[in-house]
PDB file of C-alpha atoms in Angstrom:
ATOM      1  CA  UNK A   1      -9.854  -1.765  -5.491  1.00 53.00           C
ATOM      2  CA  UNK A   2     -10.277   1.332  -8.041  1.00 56.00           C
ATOM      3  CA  UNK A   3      -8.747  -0.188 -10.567  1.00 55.00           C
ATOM      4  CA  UNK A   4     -11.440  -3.471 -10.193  1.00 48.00           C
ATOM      5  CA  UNK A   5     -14.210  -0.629 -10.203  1.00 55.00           C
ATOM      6  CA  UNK A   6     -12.883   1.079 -13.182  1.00 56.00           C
ATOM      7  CA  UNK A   7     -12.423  -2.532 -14.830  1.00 47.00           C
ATOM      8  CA  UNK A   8     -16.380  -3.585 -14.079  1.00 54.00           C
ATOM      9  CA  UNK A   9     -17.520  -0.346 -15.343  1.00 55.00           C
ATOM     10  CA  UNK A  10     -16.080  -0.662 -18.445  1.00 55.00           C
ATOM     11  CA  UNK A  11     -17.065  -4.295 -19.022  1.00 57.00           C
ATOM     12  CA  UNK A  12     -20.585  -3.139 -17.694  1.00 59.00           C
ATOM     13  CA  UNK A  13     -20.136  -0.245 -20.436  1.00 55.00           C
ATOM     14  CA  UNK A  14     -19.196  -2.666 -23.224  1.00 55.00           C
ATOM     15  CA  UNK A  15     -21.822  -4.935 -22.322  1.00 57.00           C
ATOM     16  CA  UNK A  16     -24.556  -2.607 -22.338  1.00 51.00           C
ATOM     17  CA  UNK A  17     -23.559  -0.828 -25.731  1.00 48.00           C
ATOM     18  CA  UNK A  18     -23.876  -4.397 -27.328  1.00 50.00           C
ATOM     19  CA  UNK A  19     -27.820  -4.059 -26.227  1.00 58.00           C
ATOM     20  CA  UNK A  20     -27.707  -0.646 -28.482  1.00 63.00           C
ATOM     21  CA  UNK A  21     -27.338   2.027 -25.663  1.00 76.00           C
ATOM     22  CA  UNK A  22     -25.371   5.161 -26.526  1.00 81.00           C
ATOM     23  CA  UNK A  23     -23.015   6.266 -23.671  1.00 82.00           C
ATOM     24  CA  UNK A  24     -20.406   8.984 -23.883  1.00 84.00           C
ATOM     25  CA  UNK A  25     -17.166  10.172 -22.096  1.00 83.00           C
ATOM     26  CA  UNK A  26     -16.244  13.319 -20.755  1.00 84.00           C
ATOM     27  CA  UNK A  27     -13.086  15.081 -18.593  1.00 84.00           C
ATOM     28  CA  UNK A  28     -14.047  16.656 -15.543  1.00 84.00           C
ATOM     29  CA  UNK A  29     -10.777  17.615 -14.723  1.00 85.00           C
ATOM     30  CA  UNK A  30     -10.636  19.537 -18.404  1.00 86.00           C
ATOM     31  CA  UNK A  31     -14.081  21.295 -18.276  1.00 89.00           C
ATOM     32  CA  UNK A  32     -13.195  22.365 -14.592  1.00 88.00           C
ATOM     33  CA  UNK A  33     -10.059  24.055 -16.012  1.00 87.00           C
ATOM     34  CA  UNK A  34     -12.114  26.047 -18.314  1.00 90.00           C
ATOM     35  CA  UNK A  35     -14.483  27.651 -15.717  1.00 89.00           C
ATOM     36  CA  UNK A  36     -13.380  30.596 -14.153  1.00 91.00           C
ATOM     37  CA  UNK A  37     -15.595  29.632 -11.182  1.00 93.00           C
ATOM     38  CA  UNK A  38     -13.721  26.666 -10.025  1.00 93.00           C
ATOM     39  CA  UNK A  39     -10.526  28.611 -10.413  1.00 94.00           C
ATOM     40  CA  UNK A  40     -11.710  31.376  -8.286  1.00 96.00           C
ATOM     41  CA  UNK A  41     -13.104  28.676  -5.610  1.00 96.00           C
ATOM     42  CA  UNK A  42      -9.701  26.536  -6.134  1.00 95.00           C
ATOM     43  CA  UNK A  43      -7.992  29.530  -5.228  1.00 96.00           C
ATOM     44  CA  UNK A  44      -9.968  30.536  -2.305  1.00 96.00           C
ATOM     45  CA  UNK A  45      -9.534  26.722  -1.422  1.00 95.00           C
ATOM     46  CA  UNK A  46      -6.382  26.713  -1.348  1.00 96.00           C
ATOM     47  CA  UNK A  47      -5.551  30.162   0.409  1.00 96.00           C
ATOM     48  CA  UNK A  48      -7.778  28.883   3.650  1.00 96.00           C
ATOM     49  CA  UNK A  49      -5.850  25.614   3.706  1.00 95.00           C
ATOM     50  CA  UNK A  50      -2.384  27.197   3.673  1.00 97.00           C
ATOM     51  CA  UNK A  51      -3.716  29.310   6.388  1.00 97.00           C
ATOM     52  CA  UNK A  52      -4.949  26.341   7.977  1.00 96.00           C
ATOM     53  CA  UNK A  53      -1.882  24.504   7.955  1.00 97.00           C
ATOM     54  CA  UNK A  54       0.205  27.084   9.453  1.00 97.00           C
ATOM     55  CA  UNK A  55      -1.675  27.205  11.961  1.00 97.00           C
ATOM     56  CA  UNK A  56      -1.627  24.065  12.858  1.00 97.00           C
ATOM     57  CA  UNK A  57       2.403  24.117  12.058  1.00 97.00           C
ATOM     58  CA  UNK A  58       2.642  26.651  14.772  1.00 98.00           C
ATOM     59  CA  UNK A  59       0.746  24.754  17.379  1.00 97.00           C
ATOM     60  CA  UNK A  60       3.388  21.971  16.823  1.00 97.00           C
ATOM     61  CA  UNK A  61       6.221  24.159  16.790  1.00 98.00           C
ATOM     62  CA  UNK A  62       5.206  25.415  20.310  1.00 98.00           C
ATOM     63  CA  UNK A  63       5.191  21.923  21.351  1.00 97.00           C
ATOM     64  CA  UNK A  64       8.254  21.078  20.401  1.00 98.00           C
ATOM     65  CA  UNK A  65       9.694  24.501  21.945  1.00 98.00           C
ATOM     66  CA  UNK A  66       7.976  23.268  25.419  1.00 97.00           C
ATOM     67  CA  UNK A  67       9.587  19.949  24.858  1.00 97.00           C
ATOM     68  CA  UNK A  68      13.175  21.931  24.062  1.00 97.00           C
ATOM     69  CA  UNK A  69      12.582  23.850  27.057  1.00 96.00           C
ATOM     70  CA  UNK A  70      11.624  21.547  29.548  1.00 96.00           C
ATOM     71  CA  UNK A  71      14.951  18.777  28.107  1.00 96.00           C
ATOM     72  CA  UNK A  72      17.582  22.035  28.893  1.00 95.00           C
ATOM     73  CA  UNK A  73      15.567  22.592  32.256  1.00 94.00           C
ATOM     74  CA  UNK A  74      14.549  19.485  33.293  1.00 94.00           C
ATOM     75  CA  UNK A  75      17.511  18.520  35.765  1.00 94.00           C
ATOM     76  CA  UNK A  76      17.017  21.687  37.578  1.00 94.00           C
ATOM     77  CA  UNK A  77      13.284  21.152  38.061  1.00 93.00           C
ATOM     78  CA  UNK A  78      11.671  20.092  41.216  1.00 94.00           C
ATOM     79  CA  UNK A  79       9.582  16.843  40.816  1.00 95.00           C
ATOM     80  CA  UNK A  80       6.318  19.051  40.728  1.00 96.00           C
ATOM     81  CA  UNK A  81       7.525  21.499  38.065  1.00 96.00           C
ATOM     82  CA  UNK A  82       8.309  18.672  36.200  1.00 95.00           C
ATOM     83  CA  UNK A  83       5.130  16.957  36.263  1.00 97.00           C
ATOM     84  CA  UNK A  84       3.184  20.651  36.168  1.00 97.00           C
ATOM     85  CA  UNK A  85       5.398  21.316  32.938  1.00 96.00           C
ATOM     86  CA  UNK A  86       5.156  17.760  31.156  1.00 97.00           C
ATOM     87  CA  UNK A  87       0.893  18.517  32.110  1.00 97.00           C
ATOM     88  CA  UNK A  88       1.362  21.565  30.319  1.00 97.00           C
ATOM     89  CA  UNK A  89       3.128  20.220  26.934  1.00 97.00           C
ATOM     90  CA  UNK A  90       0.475  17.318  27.285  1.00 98.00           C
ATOM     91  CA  UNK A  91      -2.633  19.395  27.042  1.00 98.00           C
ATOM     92  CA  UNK A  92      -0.596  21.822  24.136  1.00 97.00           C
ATOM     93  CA  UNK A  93       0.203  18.994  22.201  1.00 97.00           C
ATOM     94  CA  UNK A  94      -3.660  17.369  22.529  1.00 97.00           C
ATOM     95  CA  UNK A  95      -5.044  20.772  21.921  1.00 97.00           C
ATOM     96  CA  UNK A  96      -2.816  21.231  18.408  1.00 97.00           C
ATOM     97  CA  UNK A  97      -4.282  17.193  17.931  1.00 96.00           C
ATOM     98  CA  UNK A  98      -7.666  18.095  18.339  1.00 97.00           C
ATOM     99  CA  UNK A  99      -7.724  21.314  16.253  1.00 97.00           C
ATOM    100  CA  UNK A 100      -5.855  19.129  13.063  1.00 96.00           C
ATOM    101  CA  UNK A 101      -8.612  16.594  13.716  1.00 96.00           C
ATOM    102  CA  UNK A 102     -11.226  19.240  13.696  1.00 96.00           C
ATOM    103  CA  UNK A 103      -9.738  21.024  10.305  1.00 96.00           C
ATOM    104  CA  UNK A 104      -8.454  18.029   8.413  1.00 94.00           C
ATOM    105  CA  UNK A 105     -10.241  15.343  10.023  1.00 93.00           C
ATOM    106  CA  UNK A 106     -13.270  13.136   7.954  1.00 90.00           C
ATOM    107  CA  UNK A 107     -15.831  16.016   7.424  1.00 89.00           C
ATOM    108  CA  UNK A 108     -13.952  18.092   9.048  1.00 94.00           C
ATOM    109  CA  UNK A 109     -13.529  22.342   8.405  1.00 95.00           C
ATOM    110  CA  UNK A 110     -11.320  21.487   5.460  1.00 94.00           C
ATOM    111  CA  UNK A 111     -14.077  18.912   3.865  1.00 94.00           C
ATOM    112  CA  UNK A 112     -16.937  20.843   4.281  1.00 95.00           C
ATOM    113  CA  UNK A 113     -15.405  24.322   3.140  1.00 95.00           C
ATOM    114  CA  UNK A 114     -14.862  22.494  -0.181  1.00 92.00           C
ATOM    115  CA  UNK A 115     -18.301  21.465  -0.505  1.00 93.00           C
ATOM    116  CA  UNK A 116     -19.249  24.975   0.352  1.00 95.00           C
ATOM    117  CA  UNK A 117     -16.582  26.074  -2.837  1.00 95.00           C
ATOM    118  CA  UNK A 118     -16.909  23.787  -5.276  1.00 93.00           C
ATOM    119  CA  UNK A 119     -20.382  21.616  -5.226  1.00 92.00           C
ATOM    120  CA  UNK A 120     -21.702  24.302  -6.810  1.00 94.00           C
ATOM    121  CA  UNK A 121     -19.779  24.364  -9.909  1.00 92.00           C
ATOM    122  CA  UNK A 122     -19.660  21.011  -9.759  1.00 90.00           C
ATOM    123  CA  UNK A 123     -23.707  20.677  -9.677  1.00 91.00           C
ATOM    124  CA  UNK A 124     -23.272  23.035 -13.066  1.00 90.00           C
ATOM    125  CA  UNK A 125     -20.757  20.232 -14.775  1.00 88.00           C
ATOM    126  CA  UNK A 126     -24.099  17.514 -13.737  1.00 87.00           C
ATOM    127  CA  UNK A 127     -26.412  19.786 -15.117  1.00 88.00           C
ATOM    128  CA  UNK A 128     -24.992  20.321 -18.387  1.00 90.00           C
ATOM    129  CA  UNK A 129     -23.837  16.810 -18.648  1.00 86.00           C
ATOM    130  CA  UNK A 130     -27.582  15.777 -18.138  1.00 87.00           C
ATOM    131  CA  UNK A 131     -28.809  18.453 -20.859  1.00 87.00           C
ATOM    132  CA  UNK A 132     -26.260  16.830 -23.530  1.00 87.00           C
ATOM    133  CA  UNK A 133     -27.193  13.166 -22.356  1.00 84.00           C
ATOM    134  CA  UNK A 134     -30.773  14.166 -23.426  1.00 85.00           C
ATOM    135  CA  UNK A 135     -30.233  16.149 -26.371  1.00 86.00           C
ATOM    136  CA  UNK A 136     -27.533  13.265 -27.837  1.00 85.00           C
ATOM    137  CA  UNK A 137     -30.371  10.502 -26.394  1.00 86.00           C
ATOM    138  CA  UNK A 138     -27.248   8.927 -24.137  1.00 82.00           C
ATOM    139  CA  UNK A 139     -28.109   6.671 -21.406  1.00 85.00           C
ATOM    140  CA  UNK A 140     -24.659   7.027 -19.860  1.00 82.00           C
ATOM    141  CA  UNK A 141     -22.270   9.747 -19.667  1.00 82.00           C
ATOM    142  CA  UNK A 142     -18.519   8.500 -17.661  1.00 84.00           C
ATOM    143  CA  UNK A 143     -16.277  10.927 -16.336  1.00 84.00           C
ATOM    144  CA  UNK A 144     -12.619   9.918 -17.784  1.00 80.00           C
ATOM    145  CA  UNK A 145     -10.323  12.182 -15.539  1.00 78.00           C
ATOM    146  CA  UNK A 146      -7.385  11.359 -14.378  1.00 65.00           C
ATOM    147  CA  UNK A 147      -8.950   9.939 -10.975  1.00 63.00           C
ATOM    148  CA  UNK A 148     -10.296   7.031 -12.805  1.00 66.00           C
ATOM    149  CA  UNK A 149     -13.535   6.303 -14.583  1.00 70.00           C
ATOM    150  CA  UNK A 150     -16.881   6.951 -12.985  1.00 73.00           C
ATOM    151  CA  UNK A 151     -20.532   7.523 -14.080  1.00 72.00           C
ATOM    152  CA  UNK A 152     -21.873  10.714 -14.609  1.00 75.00           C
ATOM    153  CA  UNK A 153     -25.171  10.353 -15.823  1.00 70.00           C
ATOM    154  CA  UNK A 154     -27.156   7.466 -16.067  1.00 72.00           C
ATOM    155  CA  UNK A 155     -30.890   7.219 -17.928  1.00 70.00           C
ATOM    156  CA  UNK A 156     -33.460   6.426 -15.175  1.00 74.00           C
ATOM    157  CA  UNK A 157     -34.853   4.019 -17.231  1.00 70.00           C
ATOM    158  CA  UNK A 158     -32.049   1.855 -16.750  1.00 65.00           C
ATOM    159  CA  UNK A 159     -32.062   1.981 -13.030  1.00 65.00           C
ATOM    160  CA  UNK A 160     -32.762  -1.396 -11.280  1.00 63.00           C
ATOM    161  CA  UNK A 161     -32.620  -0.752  -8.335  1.00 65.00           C
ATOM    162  CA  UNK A 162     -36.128  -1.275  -7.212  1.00 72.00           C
ATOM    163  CA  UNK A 163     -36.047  -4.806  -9.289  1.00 63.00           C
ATOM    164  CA  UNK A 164     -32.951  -5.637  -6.879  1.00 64.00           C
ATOM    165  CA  UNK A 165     -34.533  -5.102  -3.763  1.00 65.00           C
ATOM    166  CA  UNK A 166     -37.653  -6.683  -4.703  1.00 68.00           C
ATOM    167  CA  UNK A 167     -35.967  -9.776  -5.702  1.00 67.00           C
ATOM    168  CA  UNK A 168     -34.165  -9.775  -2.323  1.00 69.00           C
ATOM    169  CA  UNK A 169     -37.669  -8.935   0.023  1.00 68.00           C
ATOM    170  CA  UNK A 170     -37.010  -5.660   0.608  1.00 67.00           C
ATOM    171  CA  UNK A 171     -38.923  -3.439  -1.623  1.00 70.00           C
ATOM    172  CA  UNK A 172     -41.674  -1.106  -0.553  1.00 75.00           C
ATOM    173  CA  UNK A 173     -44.803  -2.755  -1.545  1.00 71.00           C
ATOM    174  CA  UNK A 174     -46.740   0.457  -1.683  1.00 73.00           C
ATOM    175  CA  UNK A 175     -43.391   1.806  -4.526  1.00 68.00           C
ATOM    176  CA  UNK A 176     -44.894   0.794  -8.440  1.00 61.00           C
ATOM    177  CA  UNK A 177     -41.946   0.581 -10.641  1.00 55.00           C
ATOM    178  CA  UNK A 178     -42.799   2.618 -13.102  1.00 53.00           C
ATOM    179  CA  UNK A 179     -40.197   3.275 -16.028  1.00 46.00           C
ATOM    180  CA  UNK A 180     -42.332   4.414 -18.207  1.00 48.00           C
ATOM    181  CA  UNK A 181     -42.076   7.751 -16.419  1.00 45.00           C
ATOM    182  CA  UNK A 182     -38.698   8.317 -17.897  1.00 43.00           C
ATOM    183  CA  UNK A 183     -39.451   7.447 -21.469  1.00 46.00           C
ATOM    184  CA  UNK A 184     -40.243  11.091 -22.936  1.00 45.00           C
ATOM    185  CA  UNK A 185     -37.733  13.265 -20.547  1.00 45.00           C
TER     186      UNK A 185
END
């Protein structure tokens, strides 16, 4: 599926570029390297997510010592010990579930402590990528790391969107499309 996005951007690219627009290409992952604000963030990353991890390592080890535990023990217990102890691995084991889920998880701790880190040297790549696009007069500016190809930067006066969901019933009728606004940033 990223390779058919990274396939229709460049034959949008190519087609556009026949209709005279200048577009450029940049690396992320290169410019990133050179600020000493994403390594200090990267690091700080990466220090909270070891920590992280062995936490949640130890949770599961203490599982799995329960479980040890209550296999070498198990013949001796009464039929309430047993179900007391397996109650007792069960709620360890969910608890050491629920606290990956909460750190790793979609949005979780992990996710939004790199937002916290790194959007904002991220937010400084957009920013300078948006002064060159206007000072070089670019329309386009695509991001060429090594996670595939996406768009940067894009002139507002290209956007369609508006056109799109006008032509489909949905636009605002109040919303003027108004392009013009765009021509002298």
């Amino acid at each position: 599926m990223k390779k058919l996005a990274s396939l229709f951007l460049l034959i949008f690219v190519f087609s556009t570029t026949a209709q005279a627009q200048k577009w450029g290409y940049f690396n992320s992952e290169f410019v990133l390297s050179k600020m000493p604000e994403y390594q200090q963030a990267q690091a700080e990353f990466d220090q909270l997510a070891q920590g992280w991890m062995e936490e949640i390592n130890a949770m599961n080890e203490e599982v799995e010592r329960m479980r040890s535990e209550y296999r070498a023990e198990e013949i001796l217990l009464t039929d309430e010990m047993k179900k007391e102890r397996l109650a007792a691995i069960e709620e360890k084991a969910s608890a050491a579930r629920e606290e990956q889920k909460k750190i790793f998880g979609f949005e979780g701790l992990m996710f939004l402590k790199r937002q916290e880190l790194i959007k904002p040297v991220q937010d400084q790549v957009f920013e300078a990528v948006e002064k060159v696009c206007r000072s070089k007069r670019l329309q386009m500016m695509i991001d060429k790391s090594s996670d595939g190809m996406a768009l940067v930067y894009t002139d507002p006066r290209h956007d369609y969107t508006d056109y799109v969901l006008e032509q489909l019933g949905l636009g605002d009728p109040n919303d003027v499309i108004d392009n013009e606004r765009y021509q002298n940033k």
